[in-house]
Amino acid sequence: MSIEVITLHSNIYEKHSVNKLILTFSLPAIASLLVETLTIVVDTSFAGHLGEDSEYALAALGLLSPVMTFFLALQTLFAMSTAIMISTQMGNDNPFRINNYFQTGVLMTLLISFGASVFTWIGMDEILVSLHASGAIYTQAKQYLSFILLSNVFSSIGYTMTSVIRAFGYPKMEMLLISFSVIVNIVANAILTFGMSLGIQGIALGTLISEFVCALIAIVFLLRKNLMFRIKKISVIDTLKMVYEMAKIGLAQTLIQLLGGISALVINEQLMQTGSSGYVATWNIANKIYMLMIMPIVGITQAVQTIISYFNGKGEESKKNLTVKRTILICFIYGVFSTMIVLFGGKYMLYLFTTDKEIFGKVMAIIKVIFLTFPLLGITYTIMTLLQVTGKELRAVSLGVIRQVITIIPLVIMLPYLFSAWDIAGIDAAFSIFFAVPVADLLTLLVAIFFIVSKKRLSS
């Protein structure tokens, strides 16, 4: 293999200060994730304007949220870890390893996404029944999911390619690419859903078209910049080593997403048992707003992954630690500011999803609960990122387990019984479920702080 396998442009990590690097990588990453999240939000928004079918469509998308989270979790496993390994090898100035990690990451992305879609298609009916989809909701959910299974493959490829584009030092291109794909999604949705009267099938087909466009343009960009991997024969042992190495890095985020899907499944189950499908519909809207607001935090922490990885590969501890401190400060300030915006102006955001005033009040009540600890989330995410890229992957994984398994799921199951038995503040059993979110966030932060303090003690 020659050094021309992948040609790198001038090293962005050495050209700028830590502050400039965080800004340069974070803004496009935030914009990309916001735009990417808008793909899901756009689907929900269009579903909320389907007239008499709106409540069924919103409930269908709400019940499908664990499946969508499952797909996203599998996409995260090798997308982010491939980008991290590329930036690490850039720090080591090793183009040979960059090519190998890139090739292996794309191969695993294809295998996992295709396998997940095939297995979901085979068991689609059983999955929908287990999610309590029935009648009109079942029909809407099946029509949507049928197209999303194909979309998942293109979405996975696009996610990996755009993450790699950022790792190579082109964060602005990543932002532009994903932004364009969402514009395609909105236009396609409008034409197919309302212009051609395809309903929820049009929404899903619009998403499929946008994901295909994103993946295609990303591949073309990498080819034109001579950054695309060249297919090389890699031994089975070396391939397995790289797969293991990348899986370890990506496992934390993937497990968090998977557990989030399980939590969503349990929440929907409890809402259906203690409330009704109406609760699932309002939770679906509140959760989409929560996702929109948390994306900048995820974007910043994902962006600094490559920066921390590079400095870690170079052995520059001072710059690595400075990156972590600045990230925590930025995330905390954003958390406070965004919470105030949602609490005082959130009702205006709801027009994206519905014009029903009764739903407005129900959604805002949920938002006031789940945003109680929102300003603290950035600290947890930053600590998790640091652990993830500095050889403490198991601790990063355990934070996800603590939040989703040890706290949220038991609370979601217990709180309805407690609030119902003791009649706490007149809150009904179904609504009490939402208090599990802030309690879990607080407990996870305390454990994360303990991990980082103990890590410093061991290294001193």
Short mmCIF file of C-alpha atoms in Angstrom, two decimals:
data_model
loop_
_atom_site.label_atom_id
_atom_site.label_comp_id
_atom_site.label_asym_id
_atom_site.label_seq_id
_atom_site.Cartn_x
_atom_site.Cartn_y
_atom_site.Cartn_z
CA MET A 1 0.00 0.00 0.00
CA SER A 2 1.37 3.41 -0.89
CA ILE A 3 0.97 6.65 0.99
CA GLU A 4 -1.33 7.85 -1.80
CA VAL A 5 -4.08 5.55 -0.49
CA ILE A 6 -5.68 8.56 1.19
CA THR A 7 -4.45 12.10 0.60
CA LEU A 8 -4.94 14.43 3.58
CA HIS A 9 -5.27 18.19 3.32
CA SER A 10 -3.41 20.51 5.73
CA ASN A 11 -3.88 19.47 9.36
CA ILE A 12 -6.65 21.62 10.84
CA TYR A 13 -5.88 20.43 14.38
CA GLU A 14 -2.44 22.11 14.33
CA LYS A 15 -3.55 25.33 12.63
CA HIS A 16 -6.04 26.57 15.25
CA SER A 17 -6.33 27.16 19.00
CA VAL A 18 -8.53 24.94 21.19
CA ASN A 19 -11.28 27.57 21.25
CA LYS A 20 -11.21 27.93 17.48
CA LEU A 21 -11.23 24.15 17.03
CA ILE A 22 -14.28 23.73 19.28
CA LEU A 23 -16.05 26.50 17.40
CA THR A 24 -14.98 25.24 13.97
CA PHE A 25 -16.09 21.67 14.64
CA SER A 26 -19.08 22.30 16.92
CA LEU A 27 -21.11 24.76 14.87
CA PRO A 28 -21.32 22.51 11.79
CA ALA A 29 -21.85 19.43 13.98
CA ILE A 30 -24.68 21.15 15.87
CA ALA A 31 -26.24 22.35 12.65
CA SER A 32 -25.88 18.88 11.13
CA LEU A 33 -27.53 17.14 14.08
CA LEU A 34 -30.29 19.73 14.30
CA VAL A 35 -30.96 19.33 10.63
CA GLU A 36 -30.76 15.54 10.94
CA THR A 37 -33.17 15.63 13.87
CA LEU A 38 -35.45 17.81 11.78
CA THR A 39 -35.86 14.77 9.53
CA ILE A 40 -37.68 13.06 12.39
CA VAL A 41 -39.36 16.28 13.49
CA VAL A 42 -40.49 16.97 9.93
CA ASP A 43 -42.13 13.55 9.81
CA THR A 44 -43.92 14.26 13.10
CA SER A 45 -44.90 17.73 11.91
CA PHE A 46 -46.42 16.44 8.68
CA ALA A 47 -48.16 13.65 10.59
CA GLY A 48 -49.76 16.25 12.86
CA HIS A 49 -51.34 17.97 9.86
CA LEU A 50 -53.01 14.97 8.21
CA GLY A 51 -56.47 16.11 9.24
CA GLU A 52 -58.65 13.41 10.75
CA ASP A 53 -55.80 10.90 10.53
CA SER A 54 -53.42 13.11 12.56
CA GLU A 55 -53.94 11.51 15.96
CA TYR A 56 -53.54 8.01 14.49
CA ALA A 57 -50.39 9.05 12.61
CA LEU A 58 -48.87 10.77 15.66
CA ALA A 59 -49.64 7.75 17.84
CA ALA A 60 -48.17 5.43 15.17
CA LEU A 61 -44.90 7.41 15.05
CA GLY A 62 -44.85 7.51 18.84
CA LEU A 63 -45.23 3.73 19.10
CA LEU A 64 -42.51 3.29 16.46
CA SER A 65 -40.02 5.49 18.32
CA PRO A 66 -38.30 2.48 19.99
CA VAL A 67 -37.74 0.92 16.54
CA MET A 68 -36.37 4.19 15.14
CA THR A 69 -34.11 4.54 18.19
CA PHE A 70 -32.88 0.99 17.63
CA PHE A 71 -31.90 1.81 14.04
CA LEU A 72 -30.15 5.02 15.11
CA ALA A 73 -28.26 3.16 17.83
CA LEU A 74 -26.85 0.66 15.34
CA GLN A 75 -25.87 3.51 13.00
CA THR A 76 -23.92 5.15 15.83
CA LEU A 77 -21.82 2.06 16.58
CA PHE A 78 -19.43 2.37 13.63
CA ALA A 79 -20.19 5.87 12.31
CA MET A 80 -18.67 7.74 15.24
CA SER A 81 -15.97 5.18 16.01
CA THR A 82 -14.77 5.21 12.39
CA ALA A 83 -14.46 9.00 12.55
CA ILE A 84 -12.65 8.83 15.90
CA MET A 85 -10.13 6.27 14.66
CA ILE A 86 -9.48 8.32 11.52
CA SER A 87 -8.76 11.46 13.56
CA THR A 88 -6.58 9.44 15.97
CA GLN A 89 -4.53 8.04 13.10
CA MET A 90 -4.25 11.54 11.67
CA GLY A 91 -2.65 12.49 14.99
CA ASN A 92 -0.29 9.56 14.51
CA ASP A 93 0.28 10.57 10.85
CA ASN A 94 -0.57 7.07 9.63
CA PRO A 95 -2.50 7.11 6.29
CA PHE A 96 -2.24 3.32 5.98
CA ARG A 97 -4.27 2.73 9.12
CA ILE A 98 -6.72 5.47 8.14
CA ASN A 99 -7.58 3.55 4.98
CA ASN A 100 -8.01 0.27 6.84
CA TYR A 101 -10.23 1.72 9.57
CA PHE A 102 -12.31 3.57 6.99
CA GLN A 103 -12.81 0.46 4.86
CA THR A 104 -13.67 -1.73 7.86
CA GLY A 105 -16.06 0.86 9.32
CA VAL A 106 -18.04 1.17 6.09
CA LEU A 107 -18.21 -2.63 5.69
CA MET A 108 -19.60 -3.06 9.22
CA THR A 109 -22.06 -0.20 8.68
CA LEU A 110 -23.48 -1.93 5.61
CA LEU A 111 -23.68 -5.36 7.24
CA ILE A 112 -25.38 -4.15 10.41
CA SER A 113 -27.88 -1.76 8.77
CA PHE A 114 -28.90 -4.28 6.10
CA GLY A 115 -29.22 -7.07 8.66
CA ALA A 116 -31.33 -4.92 11.00
CA SER A 117 -33.71 -3.94 8.20
CA VAL A 118 -34.11 -7.52 6.97
CA PHE A 119 -34.83 -8.94 10.44
CA THR A 120 -37.31 -6.13 11.15
CA TRP A 121 -39.09 -6.76 7.84
CA ILE A 122 -39.38 -10.49 8.61
CA GLY A 123 -40.91 -9.84 12.03
CA MET A 124 -42.78 -6.61 11.23
CA ASP A 125 -46.28 -7.82 12.11
CA GLU A 126 -45.15 -9.33 15.41
CA ILE A 127 -43.22 -6.16 16.29
CA LEU A 128 -46.20 -3.89 15.63
CA VAL A 129 -48.52 -6.06 17.68
CA SER A 130 -46.03 -6.11 20.56
CA LEU A 131 -45.97 -2.29 20.42
CA HIS A 132 -49.77 -2.29 20.96
CA ALA A 133 -50.49 -0.98 17.46
CA SER A 134 -54.00 -1.88 16.38
CA GLY A 135 -56.70 -0.72 14.00
CA ALA A 136 -55.93 2.53 12.17
CA ILE A 137 -52.75 3.04 14.20
CA TYR A 138 -51.46 -0.38 13.06
CA THR A 139 -52.15 0.46 9.42
CA GLN A 140 -50.39 3.83 9.66
CA ALA A 141 -47.39 2.32 11.46
CA LYS A 142 -46.95 -0.50 8.94
CA GLN A 143 -47.16 1.83 5.95
CA TYR A 144 -44.52 4.12 7.45
CA LEU A 145 -42.15 1.38 8.62
CA SER A 146 -42.18 -0.43 5.26
CA PHE A 147 -40.36 2.47 3.59
CA ILE A 148 -38.16 3.29 6.59
CA LEU A 149 -36.55 -0.17 6.46
CA LEU A 150 -34.91 0.72 3.14
CA SER A 151 -34.23 4.27 4.30
CA ASN A 152 -32.29 2.84 7.27
CA VAL A 153 -29.58 1.42 4.99
CA PHE A 154 -28.99 4.71 3.17
CA SER A 155 -29.22 6.65 6.43
CA SER A 156 -26.52 4.44 7.97
CA ILE A 157 -24.17 4.93 5.02
CA GLY A 158 -24.79 8.68 5.03
CA TYR A 159 -24.20 8.93 8.79
CA THR A 160 -20.85 7.16 8.54
CA MET A 161 -19.71 9.15 5.50
CA THR A 162 -20.65 12.54 6.95
CA SER A 163 -18.93 11.68 10.26
CA VAL A 164 -15.80 10.78 8.31
CA ILE A 165 -16.01 14.03 6.33
CA ARG A 166 -15.92 15.92 9.64
CA ALA A 167 -12.98 13.84 10.91
CA PHE A 168 -10.99 14.71 7.79
CA GLY A 169 -11.42 18.39 8.67
CA TYR A 170 -14.44 19.37 6.57
CA PRO A 171 -17.14 20.08 9.22
CA LYS A 172 -18.75 22.81 7.10
CA MET A 173 -19.26 20.39 4.24
CA GLU A 174 -20.91 17.95 6.63
CA MET A 175 -23.31 20.70 7.70
CA LEU A 176 -24.12 21.76 4.13
CA LEU A 177 -24.65 18.19 3.02
CA ILE A 178 -27.07 17.26 5.79
CA SER A 179 -28.87 20.62 5.49
CA PHE A 180 -29.46 19.98 1.81
CA SER A 181 -30.80 16.50 2.50
CA VAL A 182 -33.37 17.90 4.97
CA ILE A 183 -34.49 20.48 2.41
CA VAL A 184 -34.99 17.58 0.02
CA ASN A 185 -36.95 15.79 2.75
CA ILE A 186 -39.28 18.73 3.37
CA VAL A 187 -39.94 19.32 -0.33
CA ALA A 188 -40.44 15.61 -1.02
CA ASN A 189 -42.76 15.26 1.97
CA ALA A 190 -44.88 18.20 0.86
CA ILE A 191 -45.19 16.89 -2.70
CA LEU A 192 -45.80 13.25 -1.81
CA THR A 193 -47.91 13.71 1.33
CA PHE A 194 -50.23 16.51 0.26
CA GLY A 195 -49.61 17.04 -3.47
CA MET A 196 -50.00 13.36 -4.29
CA SER A 197 -52.20 12.56 -1.24
CA LEU A 198 -50.03 9.64 -0.13
CA GLY A 199 -50.47 10.41 3.59
CA ILE A 200 -48.02 8.75 5.95
CA GLN A 201 -46.55 6.72 3.06
CA GLY A 202 -45.54 10.01 1.45
CA ILE A 203 -43.84 11.08 4.67
CA ALA A 204 -41.78 7.87 4.78
CA LEU A 205 -40.96 7.99 1.06
CA GLY A 206 -39.77 11.60 1.41
CA THR A 207 -37.40 10.50 4.18
CA LEU A 208 -36.09 7.65 2.01
CA ILE A 209 -35.34 10.02 -0.89
CA SER A 210 -33.50 12.50 1.37
CA GLU A 211 -31.33 9.81 2.98
CA PHE A 212 -30.37 8.42 -0.43
CA VAL A 213 -29.37 11.91 -1.62
CA CYS A 214 -27.27 12.51 1.51
CA ALA A 215 -25.35 9.24 1.16
CA LEU A 216 -24.75 9.72 -2.56
CA ILE A 217 -23.40 13.28 -2.28
CA ALA A 218 -21.15 12.32 0.67
CA ILE A 219 -19.56 9.51 -1.32
CA VAL A 220 -19.04 11.78 -4.36
CA PHE A 221 -17.39 14.45 -2.16
CA LEU A 222 -14.96 11.97 -0.61
CA LEU A 223 -14.08 10.59 -4.03
CA ARG A 224 -13.42 14.05 -5.47
CA LYS A 225 -11.21 14.98 -2.51
CA ASN A 226 -9.29 11.70 -2.88
CA LEU A 227 -10.27 10.80 0.68
CA MET A 228 -12.37 7.74 -0.08
CA PHE A 229 -10.79 4.48 1.02
CA ARG A 230 -9.24 2.21 -1.59
CA ILE A 231 -10.42 -1.38 -1.27
CA LYS A 232 -7.49 -3.40 0.03
CA LYS A 233 -7.16 -6.97 1.19
CA ILE A 234 -7.02 -7.00 4.98
CA SER A 235 -6.41 -10.19 6.94
CA VAL A 236 -9.26 -11.62 8.97
CA ILE A 237 -7.28 -11.17 12.19
CA ASP A 238 -6.55 -7.50 11.48
CA THR A 239 -10.17 -6.91 10.50
CA LEU A 240 -11.46 -8.49 13.70
CA LYS A 241 -9.01 -6.42 15.75
CA MET A 242 -10.22 -3.19 14.13
CA VAL A 243 -13.87 -4.20 14.50
CA TYR A 244 -13.30 -4.91 18.20
CA GLU A 245 -11.42 -1.64 18.67
CA MET A 246 -14.10 0.46 16.96
CA ALA A 247 -16.96 -1.42 18.62
CA LYS A 248 -15.46 -0.65 22.03
CA ILE A 249 -15.38 3.05 21.22
CA GLY A 250 -18.84 3.18 19.70
CA LEU A 251 -20.46 0.90 22.26
CA ALA A 252 -21.18 3.66 24.77
CA GLN A 253 -23.26 5.81 22.43
CA THR A 254 -24.86 2.74 20.85
CA LEU A 255 -25.83 1.25 24.18
CA ILE A 256 -27.22 4.57 25.35
CA GLN A 257 -29.37 4.74 22.22
CA LEU A 258 -30.45 1.09 22.52
CA LEU A 259 -31.34 1.51 26.16
CA GLY A 260 -33.14 4.71 25.22
CA GLY A 261 -35.21 2.63 22.82
CA ILE A 262 -36.00 0.16 25.59
CA SER A 263 -36.94 3.04 27.88
CA ALA A 264 -39.20 4.48 25.17
CA LEU A 265 -40.82 1.07 24.82
CA VAL A 266 -41.47 0.85 28.57
CA ILE A 267 -42.75 4.44 28.69
CA ASN A 268 -45.19 3.79 25.84
CA GLU A 269 -46.31 0.57 27.52
CA GLN A 270 -47.00 2.34 30.81
CA LEU A 271 -48.71 5.29 29.11
CA MET A 272 -51.04 2.92 27.27
CA GLN A 273 -51.83 0.99 30.45
CA THR A 274 -52.28 3.95 32.80
CA GLY A 275 -53.51 6.52 30.27
CA SER A 276 -54.37 6.22 26.58
CA SER A 277 -52.98 6.58 23.05
CA GLY A 278 -53.56 10.32 23.49
CA TYR A 279 -50.77 10.36 26.08
CA VAL A 280 -48.48 8.61 23.60
CA ALA A 281 -49.28 11.27 20.99
CA THR A 282 -48.56 14.21 23.36
CA TRP A 283 -45.40 12.53 24.66
CA ASN A 284 -44.28 12.06 21.06
CA ILE A 285 -44.47 15.84 20.50
CA ALA A 286 -42.81 16.76 23.82
CA ASN A 287 -40.03 14.27 23.18
CA LYS A 288 -39.36 15.73 19.72
CA ILE A 289 -38.89 19.19 21.24
CA TYR A 290 -36.58 17.66 23.86
CA MET A 291 -34.59 16.01 21.07
CA LEU A 292 -34.31 19.28 19.17
CA MET A 293 -32.97 21.13 22.21
CA ILE A 294 -30.51 18.41 23.24
CA MET A 295 -28.96 18.14 19.77
CA PRO A 296 -26.57 21.11 20.28
CA ILE A 297 -25.19 19.37 23.39
CA VAL A 298 -24.81 16.11 21.48
CA GLY A 299 -23.30 18.03 18.56
CA ILE A 300 -20.68 19.77 20.70
CA THR A 301 -19.66 16.61 22.53
CA GLN A 302 -19.54 14.58 19.32
CA ALA A 303 -17.50 17.31 17.63
CA VAL A 304 -14.91 17.42 20.40
CA GLN A 305 -14.55 13.63 20.25
CA THR A 306 -12.30 13.99 17.23
CA ILE A 307 -10.42 16.92 18.82
CA ILE A 308 -9.82 15.03 22.08
CA SER A 309 -8.85 11.92 20.10
CA TYR A 310 -6.30 13.88 18.09
CA PHE A 311 -4.65 15.47 21.16
CA ASN A 312 -4.78 12.12 22.95
CA GLY A 313 -3.00 10.52 20.01
CA LYS A 314 -0.40 13.31 20.08
CA GLY A 315 0.00 13.05 23.86
CA GLU A 316 -0.89 16.72 24.43
CA GLU A 317 -2.62 16.46 27.81
CA SER A 318 -2.95 20.21 28.45
CA LYS A 319 -4.85 20.83 25.22
CA LYS A 320 -7.01 17.77 25.79
CA ASN A 321 -7.97 18.92 29.31
CA LEU A 322 -8.61 22.47 28.12
CA THR A 323 -10.95 21.13 25.44
CA VAL A 324 -12.92 19.22 28.08
CA LYS A 325 -13.25 22.21 30.42
CA ARG A 326 -14.37 24.59 27.69
CA THR A 327 -16.88 22.05 26.42
CA ILE A 328 -18.47 21.66 29.86
CA LEU A 329 -18.77 25.44 30.27
CA ILE A 330 -20.32 25.94 26.82
CA CYS A 331 -22.81 23.09 27.33
CA PHE A 332 -23.89 24.36 30.74
CA ILE A 333 -24.50 27.91 29.49
CA TYR A 334 -26.46 26.56 26.55
CA GLY A 335 -28.48 24.28 28.86
CA VAL A 336 -29.61 27.18 31.06
CA PHE A 337 -30.40 29.41 28.11
CA SER A 338 -32.34 26.77 26.14
CA THR A 339 -34.37 25.73 29.20
CA MET A 340 -35.55 29.32 29.64
CA ILE A 341 -36.50 29.50 25.95
CA VAL A 342 -38.54 26.30 26.11
CA LEU A 343 -40.31 27.14 29.37
CA PHE A 344 -41.30 30.64 28.32
CA GLY A 345 -41.63 30.26 24.55
CA GLY A 346 -42.21 26.56 24.01
CA LYS A 347 -45.88 27.03 23.13
CA TYR A 348 -44.86 28.77 19.92
CA MET A 349 -42.78 25.74 18.90
CA LEU A 350 -45.86 23.56 19.16
CA TYR A 351 -47.40 25.12 16.06
CA LEU A 352 -44.92 22.97 14.11
CA PHE A 353 -46.82 19.89 15.24
CA THR A 354 -50.44 20.84 15.82
CA THR A 355 -52.93 23.69 16.15
CA ASP A 356 -55.01 21.92 18.81
CA LYS A 357 -55.02 24.17 21.91
CA GLU A 358 -55.90 21.28 24.22
CA ILE A 359 -52.81 19.38 23.08
CA PHE A 360 -50.74 22.56 23.67
CA GLY A 361 -51.50 22.52 27.39
CA LYS A 362 -50.80 18.80 27.80
CA VAL A 363 -47.47 18.99 25.97
CA MET A 364 -46.28 22.08 27.89
CA ALA A 365 -47.04 20.34 31.20
CA ILE A 366 -44.79 17.44 30.15
CA ILE A 367 -42.04 19.82 28.99
CA LYS A 368 -41.93 21.62 32.35
CA VAL A 369 -41.13 18.30 34.02
CA ILE A 370 -38.58 16.78 31.64
CA PHE A 371 -36.58 20.03 31.37
CA LEU A 372 -36.03 20.38 35.14
CA THR A 373 -32.45 19.05 34.96
CA PHE A 374 -31.72 19.92 31.33
CA PRO A 375 -28.89 22.43 32.12
CA LEU A 376 -26.86 19.61 33.71
CA LEU A 377 -26.95 17.23 30.73
CA GLY A 378 -23.92 18.80 29.03
CA ILE A 379 -21.68 17.92 31.96
CA THR A 380 -22.68 14.26 31.79
CA TYR A 381 -22.28 14.10 28.02
CA THR A 382 -18.83 15.71 28.13
CA ILE A 383 -17.58 13.34 30.84
CA MET A 384 -18.95 10.41 28.85
CA THR A 385 -17.09 11.62 25.75
CA LEU A 386 -13.81 11.92 27.67
CA LEU A 387 -14.16 8.41 29.08
CA GLN A 388 -15.11 7.05 25.67
CA VAL A 389 -12.00 8.29 23.82
CA THR A 390 -9.41 7.78 26.56
CA GLY A 391 -9.69 4.03 27.10
CA LYS A 392 -12.49 4.07 29.72
CA GLU A 393 -15.22 2.81 27.43
CA LEU A 394 -16.77 0.53 30.06
CA ARG A 395 -17.34 3.43 32.41
CA ALA A 396 -18.94 5.42 29.60
CA VAL A 397 -21.18 2.42 28.87
CA SER A 398 -22.08 2.06 32.54
CA LEU A 399 -23.36 5.65 32.61
CA GLY A 400 -25.84 4.73 29.89
CA VAL A 401 -26.86 1.62 31.82
CA ILE A 402 -27.32 3.62 35.02
CA ARG A 403 -29.55 6.19 33.32
CA GLN A 404 -31.72 3.91 31.21
CA VAL A 405 -31.83 0.62 33.13
CA ILE A 406 -31.10 1.29 36.78
CA THR A 407 -33.09 4.54 37.08
CA ILE A 408 -35.55 5.37 34.27
CA ILE A 409 -37.12 1.94 33.71
CA PRO A 410 -37.75 1.15 37.41
CA LEU A 411 -39.06 4.69 37.98
CA VAL A 412 -41.40 4.50 34.99
CA ILE A 413 -42.84 1.29 36.43
CA MET A 414 -43.02 2.40 40.08
CA LEU A 415 -44.08 6.05 39.86
CA PRO A 416 -47.65 5.42 38.59
CA TYR A 417 -48.31 3.10 41.53
CA LEU A 418 -46.82 5.54 44.05
CA PHE A 419 -48.65 8.61 42.75
CA SER A 420 -51.90 6.66 42.47
CA ALA A 421 -51.67 5.07 45.93
CA TRP A 422 -50.64 8.25 47.78
CA ASP A 423 -52.49 10.76 45.56
CA ILE A 424 -49.38 12.99 45.35
CA ALA A 425 -50.29 16.60 44.42
CA GLY A 426 -53.32 15.35 42.52
CA ILE A 427 -51.08 14.16 39.66
CA ASP A 428 -52.56 11.24 37.71
CA ALA A 429 -50.66 7.98 37.32
CA ALA A 430 -49.84 8.41 33.62
CA PHE A 431 -48.40 11.91 34.02
CA SER A 432 -46.20 10.85 36.95
CA ILE A 433 -44.15 8.76 34.50
CA PHE A 434 -42.45 11.87 33.13
CA PHE A 435 -40.75 12.64 36.48
CA ALA A 436 -38.47 9.67 35.81
CA VAL A 437 -36.48 11.77 33.31
CA PRO A 438 -35.10 14.50 35.64
CA VAL A 439 -34.46 12.04 38.48
CA ALA A 440 -32.46 9.77 36.17
CA ASP A 441 -30.48 12.72 34.77
CA LEU A 442 -29.47 13.87 38.26
CA LEU A 443 -28.38 10.43 39.46
CA THR A 444 -26.38 9.79 36.27
CA LEU A 445 -24.54 13.12 36.64
CA LEU A 446 -23.51 12.25 40.21
CA VAL A 447 -22.04 8.92 39.05
CA ALA A 448 -20.29 10.63 36.10
CA ILE A 449 -18.64 13.13 38.45
CA PHE A 450 -17.52 10.25 40.68
CA PHE A 451 -15.96 8.50 37.67
CA ILE A 452 -14.01 11.54 36.56
CA VAL A 453 -12.78 12.33 40.09
CA SER A 454 -11.64 8.75 40.65
CA LYS A 455 -9.93 8.77 37.23
CA LYS A 456 -7.89 11.84 38.22
CA ARG A 457 -6.93 10.26 41.56
CA LEU A 458 -5.70 7.11 39.86
CA SER A 459 -3.61 9.07 37.34
CA SER A 460 -2.05 11.36 39.97
#
